Amino acid sequence: MTDTRGPAAAGEAQSSSPLPGERRPEQPGGPYHPPQAYPAQPPAGAVRRPRTGARTAPRTRKARLRVAKADPWSVMKVSFLLSIALGICTVVASAVLWMVMDAMGVFSTVGGTISEATGSNEANGFDLQSFLSLPHVLMFTSIIAVIDVVLATALATLGAFIYNLSAGFVGGIELTLAEDE
């Protein structure tokens, strides 16, 4: 739609009754800023003094939240990954511990003592060094780690189900979270 009244007629309509958001001819053409956007100018010669009794500690925002439900699927995924990491740490730690004990001569000393105590004239006795060799120890540790992964994942998932049931009765765990500014 075009204005056919001409430039003078349009200017008269604008000066007599401006629409909301339109500018009058005496207003500058820049963007509109509300009066609160401009800082108050102190009178000439006035010195600004700091407030006494102003708080110097930062404000802390706090929010009280409630854990109403734990998703069993996400609990299972996280517990599975954490138990795998724990299983890997267990295998590596047992290998390092075995190597340190072997370098110190613990197995040969204890193994010699046990073979003397269990041996007779015609038999050598129990051989601890062959029983506690590194492949045997790592295989046993790996089996324990796999069992731990399965049990920890199952128990954590079962714990999420039990938490959801108990949270339905008592409302869940309430947490207070704080944010420093």
Coordinates of C-alpha atoms in Angstrom, one line a residue:
M1 CA 0.0 0.0 0.0
T2 CA 1.4 3.4 -1.0
D3 CA 0.7 6.9 0.4
T4 CA -0.8 9.1 -2.3
R5 CA -1.2 12.2 -0.1
G6 CA 2.2 13.6 -0.8
P7 CA 5.1 14.5 1.5
A8 CA 3.3 17.5 3.1
A9 CA 0.2 15.5 4.0
A10 CA 2.2 12.7 5.6
G11 CA 4.2 15.2 7.7
E12 CA 1.0 16.8 9.0
A13 CA -0.4 13.5 10.1
Q14 CA 2.8 12.6 11.9
S15 CA 3.1 15.8 13.8
S16 CA -0.5 15.9 14.9
S17 CA -0.8 12.3 16.2
P18 CA 2.3 10.1 16.1
L19 CA 1.8 6.4 16.2
P20 CA 3.6 4.3 18.9
G21 CA 7.3 3.8 17.9
E22 CA 7.4 6.7 15.4
R23 CA 9.7 9.6 16.0
R24 CA 8.8 13.3 16.0
P25 CA 10.8 15.6 13.8
E26 CA 12.5 17.2 16.8
Q27 CA 13.8 13.8 18.2
P28 CA 17.3 12.6 17.0
G29 CA 17.4 9.7 14.6
G30 CA 19.5 7.3 16.8
P31 CA 18.3 4.2 18.6
Y32 CA 15.9 4.7 21.6
H33 CA 17.5 4.4 25.0
P34 CA 15.3 4.5 28.2
P35 CA 16.3 7.2 30.8
Q36 CA 17.6 4.4 33.1
A37 CA 20.3 3.5 30.5
Y38 CA 22.1 6.8 31.2
P39 CA 24.1 7.2 34.4
A40 CA 23.1 10.0 36.6
Q41 CA 25.5 12.9 36.4
P42 CA 26.7 14.2 39.8
P43 CA 26.6 17.9 40.4
A44 CA 29.8 19.9 39.5
G45 CA 32.4 19.8 42.2
A46 CA 30.8 16.8 44.0
V47 CA 33.1 14.0 45.1
R48 CA 31.8 10.5 45.3
R49 CA 32.5 8.8 48.5
P50 CA 32.5 5.0 49.1
R51 CA 29.5 3.6 51.0
T52 CA 30.2 2.6 54.5
G53 CA 28.9 -0.8 55.7
A54 CA 28.9 -2.2 52.1
R55 CA 29.2 -5.9 51.9
T56 CA 32.6 -7.0 50.8
A57 CA 31.8 -10.8 50.6
P58 CA 30.5 -12.0 47.3
R59 CA 26.8 -13.0 47.1
T60 CA 26.0 -16.7 46.9
R61 CA 23.0 -17.9 45.0
K62 CA 21.5 -21.1 46.4
A63 CA 18.9 -23.5 45.0
R64 CA 17.3 -26.4 46.8
L65 CA 16.8 -29.3 44.4
R66 CA 15.4 -32.8 44.8
V67 CA 16.5 -35.9 43.0
A68 CA 13.2 -37.5 42.3
K69 CA 14.2 -40.3 40.0
A70 CA 17.3 -42.0 38.7
D71 CA 17.1 -43.4 35.2
P72 CA 18.1 -47.1 35.6
W73 CA 19.4 -47.3 32.0
S74 CA 21.8 -44.4 32.5
V75 CA 22.9 -45.7 35.9
M76 CA 23.6 -49.0 34.2
K77 CA 25.7 -47.4 31.4
V78 CA 27.7 -45.3 33.8
S79 CA 28.3 -48.1 36.3
F80 CA 29.4 -50.4 33.5
L81 CA 32.0 -48.0 32.3
L82 CA 33.2 -47.2 35.8
S83 CA 33.5 -50.9 36.7
I84 CA 35.4 -51.6 33.5
A85 CA 37.8 -48.9 34.4
L86 CA 38.1 -50.3 37.9
G87 CA 38.7 -53.8 36.4
I88 CA 41.5 -52.5 34.2
C89 CA 43.1 -50.7 37.1
T90 CA 42.9 -53.9 39.2
V91 CA 44.7 -56.0 36.5
V92 CA 47.4 -53.4 36.0
A93 CA 47.9 -53.0 39.7
S94 CA 48.2 -56.7 40.3
A95 CA 50.7 -57.0 37.5
V96 CA 52.8 -54.2 38.9
L97 CA 52.6 -55.6 42.4
W98 CA 53.7 -59.0 41.2
M99 CA 56.7 -57.6 39.3
V100 CA 57.8 -55.6 42.4
M101 CA 57.5 -58.6 44.7
D102 CA 59.3 -60.8 42.2
A103 CA 62.1 -58.2 41.9
M104 CA 62.4 -58.2 45.7
G105 CA 62.7 -62.0 45.8
V106 CA 59.6 -62.6 47.9
F107 CA 58.4 -65.5 45.8
S108 CA 61.7 -67.3 45.8
T109 CA 62.2 -66.9 49.6
V110 CA 58.7 -67.8 50.6
G111 CA 58.6 -70.6 48.0
G112 CA 61.8 -72.1 49.3
T113 CA 60.5 -72.1 52.8
I114 CA 57.2 -73.7 51.8
S115 CA 58.9 -76.4 49.7
E116 CA 61.2 -77.3 52.6
A117 CA 58.3 -77.5 55.0
T118 CA 56.0 -79.6 52.8
G119 CA 58.7 -81.8 51.2
S120 CA 59.9 -85.2 52.2
N121 CA 62.9 -87.2 51.4
E122 CA 61.6 -88.5 48.0
A123 CA 59.4 -85.4 47.0
N124 CA 60.3 -81.8 46.6
G125 CA 57.1 -80.3 48.2
F126 CA 54.8 -77.6 47.0
D127 CA 56.3 -75.3 44.3
L128 CA 54.9 -71.8 45.1
Q129 CA 56.8 -70.1 42.2
S130 CA 55.1 -72.1 39.5
F131 CA 51.7 -71.7 41.2
L132 CA 52.1 -67.9 41.5
S133 CA 53.6 -67.2 38.1
L134 CA 52.6 -64.0 36.3
P135 CA 50.3 -65.7 33.7
H136 CA 48.4 -67.5 36.5
V137 CA 48.1 -64.3 38.6
L138 CA 46.9 -62.2 35.6
M139 CA 44.3 -64.9 34.6
F140 CA 42.9 -65.1 38.1
T141 CA 42.8 -61.3 38.4
S142 CA 41.1 -61.0 35.0
I143 CA 38.4 -63.5 36.1
I144 CA 37.8 -61.5 39.3
A145 CA 37.7 -58.2 37.3
V146 CA 35.0 -59.7 34.9
I147 CA 32.9 -60.9 37.8
D148 CA 33.3 -57.5 39.4
V149 CA 32.1 -55.7 36.2
V150 CA 29.0 -57.9 36.0
L151 CA 28.2 -57.6 39.8
A152 CA 28.8 -53.9 40.0
T153 CA 26.7 -53.1 37.0
A154 CA 23.8 -55.3 38.2
L155 CA 23.9 -53.9 41.8
A156 CA 24.0 -50.3 40.6
T157 CA 21.0 -50.9 38.3
L158 CA 19.2 -52.6 41.1
G159 CA 20.1 -49.7 43.4
A160 CA 18.5 -47.3 40.9
F161 CA 15.3 -49.3 40.9
I162 CA 15.2 -49.4 44.7
Y163 CA 16.0 -45.6 44.9
N164 CA 13.1 -44.9 42.5
L165 CA 10.7 -46.9 44.7
S166 CA 11.8 -45.3 47.9
A167 CA 11.8 -41.8 46.3
G168 CA 8.2 -42.3 45.4
F169 CA 7.4 -42.8 49.1
V170 CA 9.6 -40.2 50.8
G171 CA 10.3 -37.7 47.9
G172 CA 13.9 -38.4 47.1
I173 CA 17.1 -36.7 48.2
E174 CA 17.2 -33.0 48.6
L175 CA 20.3 -31.1 47.6
T176 CA 21.3 -27.5 48.2
L177 CA 23.4 -26.2 45.3
A178 CA 25.3 -22.9 45.7
E179 CA 27.0 -20.7 43.1
D180 CA 29.6 -18.1 44.0
E181 CA 29.4 -14.9 42.0

